Amino acid sequence: MKAHASPQPSATLALNTLLTTHPEIEGLTWSIDTLGTLCGEQKGMEGRGRIIDDCAQILGGTPVHVRVDGGGVVERVTVWRGVPVQVWVSYSAPAPRRKLGTILPAAGAR
């Protein structure tokens, strides 16, 4: 690659290959930054970061799971096919379960 050439085309090709050969890693939002890093992210409660474990099997390495107050963040940073890749998920803790028939106080009640 020439010194002045953009790294984004390589990342675009890598993303196309990744999504074509591994459609099972759906649910991530993908972007390519100006430095050519392929970035995948997901925010929500479902899965608790398991998709990053799936990505690690494809991309290699071990994801880092950080749990805080029942929620957490899972991240994986690697190089795949010569392209830097950062994949992460953040999730919140699910609402606590209440026993069936529990009566909640009205808003503003003490």
PDB file of C-alpha atoms in Angstrom:
ATOM      1  CA  MET A   1       0.000   0.000   0.000  1.00  0.00           C
ATOM      2  CA  LYS A   2       1.358   3.426  -0.889  1.00  0.00           C
ATOM      3  CA  ALA A   3       2.112   5.780   1.989  1.00  0.00           C
ATOM      4  CA  HIS A   4      -0.634   8.186   0.913  1.00  0.00           C
ATOM      5  CA  ALA A   5      -3.250   5.527   0.101  1.00  0.00           C
ATOM      6  CA  SER A   6      -6.314   5.209   2.321  1.00  0.00           C
ATOM      7  CA  PRO A   7      -6.497   2.049   4.478  1.00  0.00           C
ATOM      8  CA  GLN A   8     -10.294   2.051   4.236  1.00  0.00           C
ATOM      9  CA  PRO A   9     -10.586  -0.101   1.058  1.00  0.00           C
ATOM     10  CA  SER A  10      -8.778  -2.982   2.801  1.00  0.00           C
ATOM     11  CA  ALA A  11     -11.156  -2.722   5.746  1.00  0.00           C
ATOM     12  CA  THR A  12     -14.133  -2.641   3.375  1.00  0.00           C
ATOM     13  CA  LEU A  13     -12.941  -5.821   1.660  1.00  0.00           C
ATOM     14  CA  ALA A  14     -12.326  -7.504   5.045  1.00  0.00           C
ATOM     15  CA  LEU A  15     -15.824  -6.564   6.250  1.00  0.00           C
ATOM     16  CA  ASN A  16     -17.381  -7.904   3.065  1.00  0.00           C
ATOM     17  CA  THR A  17     -15.476 -11.180   3.460  1.00  0.00           C
ATOM     18  CA  LEU A  18     -16.350 -11.448   7.159  1.00  0.00           C
ATOM     19  CA  LEU A  19     -20.078 -10.920   6.640  1.00  0.00           C
ATOM     20  CA  THR A  20     -20.234 -13.134   3.563  1.00  0.00           C
ATOM     21  CA  THR A  21     -18.398 -16.085   5.101  1.00  0.00           C
ATOM     22  CA  HIS A  22     -19.809 -15.725   8.635  1.00  0.00           C
ATOM     23  CA  PRO A  23     -23.446 -14.573   8.493  1.00  0.00           C
ATOM     24  CA  GLU A  24     -23.975 -15.979  12.002  1.00  0.00           C
ATOM     25  CA  ILE A  25     -22.415 -12.858  13.554  1.00  0.00           C
ATOM     26  CA  GLU A  26     -25.455 -10.729  12.815  1.00  0.00           C
ATOM     27  CA  GLY A  27     -26.614  -8.071  15.240  1.00  0.00           C
ATOM     28  CA  LEU A  28     -23.493  -5.923  15.236  1.00  0.00           C
ATOM     29  CA  THR A  29     -23.412  -2.429  13.764  1.00  0.00           C
ATOM     30  CA  TRP A  30     -20.279  -2.112  11.628  1.00  0.00           C
ATOM     31  CA  SER A  31     -18.289   0.972  10.672  1.00  0.00           C
ATOM     32  CA  ILE A  32     -14.845   1.753   9.322  1.00  0.00           C
ATOM     33  CA  ASP A  33     -12.969   4.660  10.849  1.00  0.00           C
ATOM     34  CA  THR A  34     -10.618   6.998   8.984  1.00  0.00           C
ATOM     35  CA  LEU A  35      -7.589   4.919   9.998  1.00  0.00           C
ATOM     36  CA  GLY A  36      -9.101   1.783   8.429  1.00  0.00           C
ATOM     37  CA  THR A  37     -10.098   0.073  11.668  1.00  0.00           C
ATOM     38  CA  LEU A  38     -13.089  -2.203  11.290  1.00  0.00           C
ATOM     39  CA  CYS A  39     -15.409  -1.470  14.240  1.00  0.00           C
ATOM     40  CA  GLY A  40     -18.353  -3.630  15.297  1.00  0.00           C
ATOM     41  CA  GLU A  41     -20.610  -2.710  18.200  1.00  0.00           C
ATOM     42  CA  GLN A  42     -23.824  -3.720  19.882  1.00  0.00           C
ATOM     43  CA  LYS A  43     -25.712  -2.097  22.743  1.00  0.00           C
ATOM     44  CA  GLY A  44     -28.513  -3.780  24.622  1.00  0.00           C
ATOM     45  CA  MET A  45     -29.505  -6.408  27.113  1.00  0.00           C
ATOM     46  CA  GLU A  46     -29.722  -9.516  24.965  1.00  0.00           C
ATOM     47  CA  GLY A  47     -26.894 -12.018  24.785  1.00  0.00           C
ATOM     48  CA  ARG A  48     -24.709 -10.456  27.471  1.00  0.00           C
ATOM     49  CA  GLY A  49     -21.795 -10.244  25.027  1.00  0.00           C
ATOM     50  CA  ARG A  50     -21.901 -13.773  23.626  1.00  0.00           C
ATOM     51  CA  ILE A  51     -21.601 -12.414  20.089  1.00  0.00           C
ATOM     52  CA  ILE A  52     -18.073 -11.268  20.970  1.00  0.00           C
ATOM     53  CA  ASP A  53     -17.219 -14.837  21.964  1.00  0.00           C
ATOM     54  CA  ASP A  54     -18.485 -15.922  18.526  1.00  0.00           C
ATOM     55  CA  CYS A  55     -16.345 -13.231  16.872  1.00  0.00           C
ATOM     56  CA  ALA A  56     -13.294 -14.379  18.827  1.00  0.00           C
ATOM     57  CA  GLN A  57     -13.671 -17.890  17.410  1.00  0.00           C
ATOM     58  CA  ILE A  58     -13.599 -16.393  13.908  1.00  0.00           C
ATOM     59  CA  LEU A  59     -11.095 -13.574  14.440  1.00  0.00           C
ATOM     60  CA  GLY A  60      -8.932 -15.297  17.045  1.00  0.00           C
ATOM     61  CA  GLY A  61      -8.004 -14.391  20.595  1.00  0.00           C
ATOM     62  CA  THR A  62      -9.862 -14.088  23.854  1.00  0.00           C
ATOM     63  CA  PRO A  63     -12.546 -11.463  24.552  1.00  0.00           C
ATOM     64  CA  VAL A  64     -12.292  -9.317  27.669  1.00  0.00           C
ATOM     65  CA  HIS A  65     -15.478  -9.349  29.789  1.00  0.00           C
ATOM     66  CA  VAL A  66     -15.906  -6.562  32.358  1.00  0.00           C
ATOM     67  CA  ARG A  67     -19.000  -6.770  34.565  1.00  0.00           C
ATOM     68  CA  VAL A  68     -20.311  -3.812  36.538  1.00  0.00           C
ATOM     69  CA  ASP A  69     -23.483  -3.895  38.667  1.00  0.00           C
ATOM     70  CA  GLY A  70     -24.864  -6.855  36.698  1.00  0.00           C
ATOM     71  CA  GLY A  71     -24.276  -5.125  33.350  1.00  0.00           C
ATOM     72  CA  GLY A  72     -21.038  -5.018  31.491  1.00  0.00           C
ATOM     73  CA  VAL A  73     -18.843  -4.530  28.474  1.00  0.00           C
ATOM     74  CA  VAL A  74     -17.183  -7.160  26.316  1.00  0.00           C
ATOM     75  CA  GLU A  75     -14.420  -6.203  23.901  1.00  0.00           C
ATOM     76  CA  ARG A  76     -12.140  -7.909  21.403  1.00  0.00           C
ATOM     77  CA  VAL A  77      -9.309  -6.109  19.605  1.00  0.00           C
ATOM     78  CA  THR A  78      -7.293  -7.956  16.968  1.00  0.00           C
ATOM     79  CA  VAL A  79      -5.930  -7.862  13.440  1.00  0.00           C
ATOM     80  CA  TRP A  80      -7.792  -9.984  10.890  1.00  0.00           C
ATOM     81  CA  ARG A  81      -6.516 -10.380   7.336  1.00  0.00           C
ATOM     82  CA  GLY A  82      -4.188  -7.434   7.877  1.00  0.00           C
ATOM     83  CA  VAL A  83      -6.972  -5.119   9.087  1.00  0.00           C
ATOM     84  CA  PRO A  84      -7.287  -3.853  12.692  1.00  0.00           C
ATOM     85  CA  VAL A  85     -10.622  -4.924  14.201  1.00  0.00           C
ATOM     86  CA  GLN A  86     -12.325  -3.714  17.356  1.00  0.00           C
ATOM     87  CA  VAL A  87     -15.585  -5.403  18.375  1.00  0.00           C
ATOM     88  CA  TRP A  88     -17.484  -4.546  21.550  1.00  0.00           C
ATOM     89  CA  VAL A  89     -20.823  -4.965  23.252  1.00  0.00           C
ATOM     90  CA  SER A  90     -22.249  -3.076  26.204  1.00  0.00           C
ATOM     91  CA  TYR A  91     -25.249  -4.347  28.111  1.00  0.00           C
ATOM     92  CA  SER A  92     -27.236  -3.351  31.139  1.00  0.00           C
ATOM     93  CA  ALA A  93     -28.443  -5.544  33.943  1.00  0.00           C
ATOM     94  CA  PRO A  94     -31.926  -6.947  33.473  1.00  0.00           C
ATOM     95  CA  ALA A  95     -34.638  -5.556  35.743  1.00  0.00           C
ATOM     96  CA  PRO A  96     -34.977  -7.561  38.960  1.00  0.00           C
ATOM     97  CA  ARG A  97     -37.731 -10.158  38.919  1.00  0.00           C
ATOM     98  CA  ARG A  98     -40.663  -9.646  41.250  1.00  0.00           C
ATOM     99  CA  LYS A  99     -42.873 -12.348  42.625  1.00  0.00           C
ATOM    100  CA  LEU A 100     -46.173 -12.696  40.806  1.00  0.00           C
ATOM    101  CA  GLY A 101     -48.808 -10.570  42.529  1.00  0.00           C
ATOM    102  CA  THR A 102     -46.343  -8.051  43.984  1.00  0.00           C
ATOM    103  CA  ILE A 103     -47.972  -4.652  44.391  1.00  0.00           C
ATOM    104  CA  LEU A 104     -45.733  -1.722  43.611  1.00  0.00           C
ATOM    105  CA  PRO A 105     -46.141   1.653  45.310  1.00  0.00           C
ATOM    106  CA  ALA A 106     -47.651   4.437  43.213  1.00  0.00           C
ATOM    107  CA  ALA A 107     -45.207   6.916  41.747  1.00  0.00           C
ATOM    108  CA  GLY A 108     -44.246   9.477  44.370  1.00  0.00           C
ATOM    109  CA  ALA A 109     -45.552   7.341  47.272  1.00  0.00           C
ATOM    110  CA  ARG A 110     -43.413   6.756  50.328  1.00  0.00           C
TER     111      ARG A 110
END
